[in-house]
């Protein structure tokens, strides 16, 4: 379900880019925004696909637990951990895109733009929770959790710094 937050973020980003393009005279800037419009559309589709994959992964975990088959449980948990991490990284990708284009967004569409950034950040953070829960379950089964914990910590820090940078650039603090 957290992938749907990313899909909404991508849709809002798409809207703010598309509306801003209509207000720009420079063909070079329009072309740049058009490229990013295509990327946000692709990200929205990716998030929707990930939402379906996440539901299927959850169903596999439930099924494996019902069968009480440790090997199937481990396999299902690993898959159910990988999908939310892909959602988190996709939200991070959207945040990077938003960071690159913020200066090209028309002021009239900054509210949608910032809502997209906030949703992408929320989608990233919320997709980490199920991954962490699955990692805990895997640890209880005494399985290696590869480098997922380090990846999550790194992603949280990078996303926080990126989001704070976007906020400061779009809404700079006025000196007193």
mmCIF file of C-alpha atoms in Angstrom:
data_model
loop_
_atom_site.group_PDB
_atom_site.id
_atom_site.type_symbol
_atom_site.label_atom_id
_atom_site.label_comp_id
_atom_site.label_asym_id
_atom_site.label_seq_id
_atom_site.Cartn_x
_atom_site.Cartn_y
_atom_site.Cartn_z
ATOM 1 C CA UNK A 1 0.000 0.000 0.000
ATOM 2 C CA UNK A 2 2.896 2.390 0.577
ATOM 3 C CA UNK A 3 3.619 2.295 -3.148
ATOM 4 C CA UNK A 4 0.313 4.090 -3.679
ATOM 5 C CA UNK A 5 1.696 7.060 -1.745
ATOM 6 C CA UNK A 6 4.560 7.159 -4.246
ATOM 7 C CA UNK A 7 2.091 6.958 -7.126
ATOM 8 C CA UNK A 8 0.211 9.951 -5.741
ATOM 9 C CA UNK A 9 3.499 11.839 -5.298
ATOM 10 C CA UNK A 10 4.452 11.114 -8.899
ATOM 11 C CA UNK A 11 0.997 12.229 -10.096
ATOM 12 C CA UNK A 12 1.324 15.548 -8.230
ATOM 13 C CA UNK A 13 4.842 16.016 -9.583
ATOM 14 C CA UNK A 14 3.493 15.343 -13.072
ATOM 15 C CA UNK A 15 0.768 17.949 -12.565
ATOM 16 C CA UNK A 16 3.164 20.629 -11.317
ATOM 17 C CA UNK A 17 5.597 19.986 -14.181
ATOM 18 C CA UNK A 18 2.894 19.829 -16.848
ATOM 19 C CA UNK A 19 1.212 23.048 -15.683
ATOM 20 C CA UNK A 20 4.573 24.822 -15.386
ATOM 21 C CA UNK A 21 5.472 23.862 -18.962
ATOM 22 C CA UNK A 22 2.490 25.845 -20.222
ATOM 23 C CA UNK A 23 3.876 29.004 -18.624
ATOM 24 C CA UNK A 24 7.439 28.721 -19.997
ATOM 25 C CA UNK A 25 8.509 30.459 -23.201
ATOM 26 C CA UNK A 26 11.949 28.866 -23.586
ATOM 27 C CA UNK A 27 11.876 25.710 -25.713
ATOM 28 C CA UNK A 28 15.025 24.454 -23.978
ATOM 29 C CA UNK A 29 13.318 24.649 -20.560
ATOM 30 C CA UNK A 30 10.176 23.040 -21.976
ATOM 31 C CA UNK A 31 12.230 20.173 -23.395
ATOM 32 C CA UNK A 32 13.959 19.697 -20.031
ATOM 33 C CA UNK A 33 10.642 19.612 -18.212
ATOM 34 C CA UNK A 34 9.180 17.299 -20.868
ATOM 35 C CA UNK A 35 11.956 14.778 -20.168
ATOM 36 C CA UNK A 36 11.131 14.920 -16.458
ATOM 37 C CA UNK A 37 7.423 14.665 -17.207
ATOM 38 C CA UNK A 38 8.079 11.368 -18.964
ATOM 39 C CA UNK A 39 10.121 10.144 -15.969
ATOM 40 C CA UNK A 40 7.387 11.061 -13.454
ATOM 41 C CA UNK A 41 4.810 9.244 -15.575
ATOM 42 C CA UNK A 42 7.034 6.157 -15.675
ATOM 43 C CA UNK A 43 7.552 6.372 -11.906
ATOM 44 C CA UNK A 44 3.804 6.529 -11.303
ATOM 45 C CA UNK A 45 3.351 3.350 -13.359
ATOM 46 C CA UNK A 46 6.258 1.723 -11.512
ATOM 47 C CA UNK A 47 4.666 2.541 -8.141
ATOM 48 C CA UNK A 48 1.352 1.041 -9.232
ATOM 49 C CA UNK A 49 3.114 -2.134 -10.360
ATOM 50 C CA UNK A 50 4.999 -2.277 -7.057
ATOM 51 C CA UNK A 51 1.699 -1.962 -5.174
ATOM 52 C CA UNK A 52 0.442 -5.083 -6.953
ATOM 53 C CA UNK A 53 3.720 -6.915 -6.317
ATOM 54 C CA UNK A 54 3.595 -5.944 -2.647
ATOM 55 C CA UNK A 55 0.119 -7.391 -2.259
ATOM 56 C CA UNK A 56 1.224 -10.642 -3.902
ATOM 57 C CA UNK A 57 4.326 -10.797 -1.681
ATOM 58 C CA UNK A 58 2.211 -10.301 1.441
ATOM 59 C CA UNK A 59 -0.122 -13.105 0.347
ATOM 60 C CA UNK A 60 2.897 -15.385 -0.146
ATOM 61 C CA UNK A 61 4.106 -14.647 3.399
ATOM 62 C CA UNK A 62 0.672 -15.446 4.836
ATOM 63 C CA UNK A 63 0.497 -18.649 2.819
ATOM 64 C CA UNK A 64 4.001 -19.734 3.878
ATOM 65 C CA UNK A 65 3.196 -19.162 7.561
ATOM 66 C CA UNK A 66 -0.015 -21.174 7.234
ATOM 67 C CA UNK A 67 1.982 -24.029 5.697
ATOM 68 C CA UNK A 68 4.558 -23.737 8.520
ATOM 69 C CA UNK A 69 7.354 -24.281 6.016
ATOM 70 C CA UNK A 70 10.484 -22.428 7.188
ATOM 71 C CA UNK A 71 12.123 -22.435 3.758
ATOM 72 C CA UNK A 72 9.005 -20.934 2.148
ATOM 73 C CA UNK A 73 8.651 -18.425 4.985
ATOM 74 C CA UNK A 74 12.232 -17.243 4.544
ATOM 75 C CA UNK A 75 11.875 -16.970 0.772
ATOM 76 C CA UNK A 76 8.574 -15.088 1.109
ATOM 77 C CA UNK A 77 9.975 -12.731 3.759
ATOM 78 C CA UNK A 78 13.018 -11.932 1.645
ATOM 79 C CA UNK A 79 10.765 -11.052 -1.290
ATOM 80 C CA UNK A 80 8.411 -9.109 0.987
ATOM 81 C CA UNK A 81 11.416 -7.117 2.215
ATOM 82 C CA UNK A 82 12.842 -6.396 -1.223
ATOM 83 C CA UNK A 83 9.640 -4.868 -2.581
ATOM 84 C CA UNK A 84 9.233 -2.123 0.060
ATOM 85 C CA UNK A 85 12.913 -1.320 -0.381
ATOM 86 C CA UNK A 86 12.298 -0.892 -4.118
ATOM 87 C CA UNK A 87 9.403 1.408 -3.233
ATOM 88 C CA UNK A 88 11.683 3.405 -0.935
ATOM 89 C CA UNK A 89 14.377 3.730 -3.608
ATOM 90 C CA UNK A 90 11.775 4.745 -6.204
ATOM 91 C CA UNK A 91 10.554 7.497 -3.881
ATOM 92 C CA UNK A 92 14.155 8.567 -3.436
ATOM 93 C CA UNK A 93 14.495 8.695 -7.226
ATOM 94 C CA UNK A 94 11.431 10.950 -7.351
ATOM 95 C CA UNK A 95 12.899 13.199 -4.633
ATOM 96 C CA UNK A 96 16.113 13.509 -6.656
ATOM 97 C CA UNK A 97 14.098 14.508 -9.713
ATOM 98 C CA UNK A 98 12.166 17.091 -7.714
ATOM 99 C CA UNK A 99 15.403 18.484 -6.335
ATOM 100 C CA UNK A 100 16.734 18.921 -9.890
ATOM 101 C CA UNK A 101 13.709 20.715 -11.282
ATOM 102 C CA UNK A 102 12.396 22.854 -8.424
ATOM 103 C CA UNK A 103 13.751 26.067 -9.948
ATOM 104 C CA UNK A 104 11.810 25.425 -13.173
ATOM 105 C CA UNK A 105 8.429 25.080 -11.469
ATOM 106 C CA UNK A 106 6.101 28.036 -11.812
ATOM 107 C CA UNK A 107 5.338 29.656 -8.438
ATOM 108 C CA UNK A 108 1.625 29.010 -8.939
ATOM 109 C CA UNK A 109 2.298 25.277 -8.842
ATOM 110 C CA UNK A 110 4.736 25.168 -5.914
ATOM 111 C CA UNK A 111 2.029 23.915 -3.520
ATOM 112 C CA UNK A 112 1.476 20.807 -5.682
ATOM 113 C CA UNK A 113 5.211 20.479 -6.161
ATOM 114 C CA UNK A 114 5.906 20.566 -2.415
ATOM 115 C CA UNK A 115 3.018 18.187 -1.763
ATOM 116 C CA UNK A 116 4.653 15.793 -4.233
ATOM 117 C CA UNK A 117 7.970 16.113 -2.393
ATOM 118 C CA UNK A 118 6.340 15.608 1.013
ATOM 119 C CA UNK A 119 4.425 12.571 -0.243
ATOM 120 C CA UNK A 120 7.535 11.070 -1.831
ATOM 121 C CA UNK A 121 9.371 11.517 1.459
ATOM 122 C CA UNK A 122 6.438 10.026 3.403
ATOM 123 C CA UNK A 123 6.232 7.153 0.915
ATOM 124 C CA UNK A 124 9.911 6.458 1.351
ATOM 125 C CA UNK A 125 9.709 6.521 5.148
ATOM 126 C CA UNK A 126 6.515 4.460 5.338
ATOM 127 C CA UNK A 127 7.826 1.772 2.973
ATOM 128 C CA UNK A 128 10.779 1.218 5.290
ATOM 129 C CA UNK A 129 8.540 0.060 8.176
ATOM 130 C CA UNK A 130 7.402 -3.209 6.576
ATOM 131 C CA UNK A 131 10.951 -3.896 5.397
ATOM 132 C CA UNK A 132 12.226 -3.474 8.954
ATOM 133 C CA UNK A 133 9.458 -5.713 10.324
ATOM 134 C CA UNK A 134 10.359 -8.415 7.808
ATOM 135 C CA UNK A 135 14.040 -8.099 8.684
ATOM 136 C CA UNK A 136 13.155 -8.647 12.339
ATOM 137 C CA UNK A 137 11.182 -11.770 11.411
ATOM 138 C CA UNK A 138 14.104 -13.052 9.364
ATOM 139 C CA UNK A 139 16.485 -12.435 12.273
ATOM 140 C CA UNK A 140 14.165 -14.416 14.538
ATOM 141 C CA UNK A 141 14.472 -17.278 12.060
ATOM 142 C CA UNK A 142 18.263 -16.830 12.401
ATOM 143 C CA UNK A 143 18.770 -15.855 8.801
ATOM 144 C CA UNK A 144 21.162 -13.373 7.324
ATOM 145 C CA UNK A 145 19.510 -10.106 6.408
ATOM 146 C CA UNK A 146 22.190 -9.211 3.841
ATOM 147 C CA UNK A 147 22.892 -5.501 4.016
ATOM 148 C CA UNK A 148 19.283 -4.351 4.204
ATOM 149 C CA UNK A 149 19.656 -2.689 7.619
ATOM 150 C CA UNK A 150 22.641 -0.629 6.465
ATOM 151 C CA UNK A 151 20.824 0.191 3.226
ATOM 152 C CA UNK A 152 17.788 1.400 5.174
ATOM 153 C CA UNK A 153 19.870 3.599 7.489
ATOM 154 C CA UNK A 154 21.691 5.125 4.528
ATOM 155 C CA UNK A 155 18.456 5.705 2.628
ATOM 156 C CA UNK A 156 16.763 7.380 5.618
ATOM 157 C CA UNK A 157 19.648 9.813 6.065
ATOM 158 C CA UNK A 158 19.992 10.619 2.359
ATOM 159 C CA UNK A 159 16.247 11.155 1.949
ATOM 160 C CA UNK A 160 16.054 13.392 5.017
ATOM 161 C CA UNK A 161 18.930 15.549 3.771
ATOM 162 C CA UNK A 162 17.424 15.736 0.298
ATOM 163 C CA UNK A 163 13.979 16.700 1.608
ATOM 164 C CA UNK A 164 15.422 19.399 3.869
ATOM 165 C CA UNK A 165 17.387 20.749 0.879
ATOM 166 C CA UNK A 166 14.269 20.905 -1.282
ATOM 167 C CA UNK A 167 12.348 22.706 1.450
ATOM 168 C CA UNK A 168 15.119 25.261 1.939
ATOM 169 C CA UNK A 169 15.440 25.900 -1.788
ATOM 170 C CA UNK A 170 11.734 26.228 -2.488
ATOM 171 C CA UNK A 171 10.869 28.143 0.694
ATOM 172 C CA UNK A 172 14.071 29.857 1.828
ATOM 173 C CA UNK A 173 14.088 31.332 5.336
ATOM 174 C CA UNK A 174 13.988 35.085 5.343
ATOM 175 C CA UNK A 175 16.737 36.746 7.347
ATOM 176 C CA UNK A 176 15.560 38.978 10.186
#
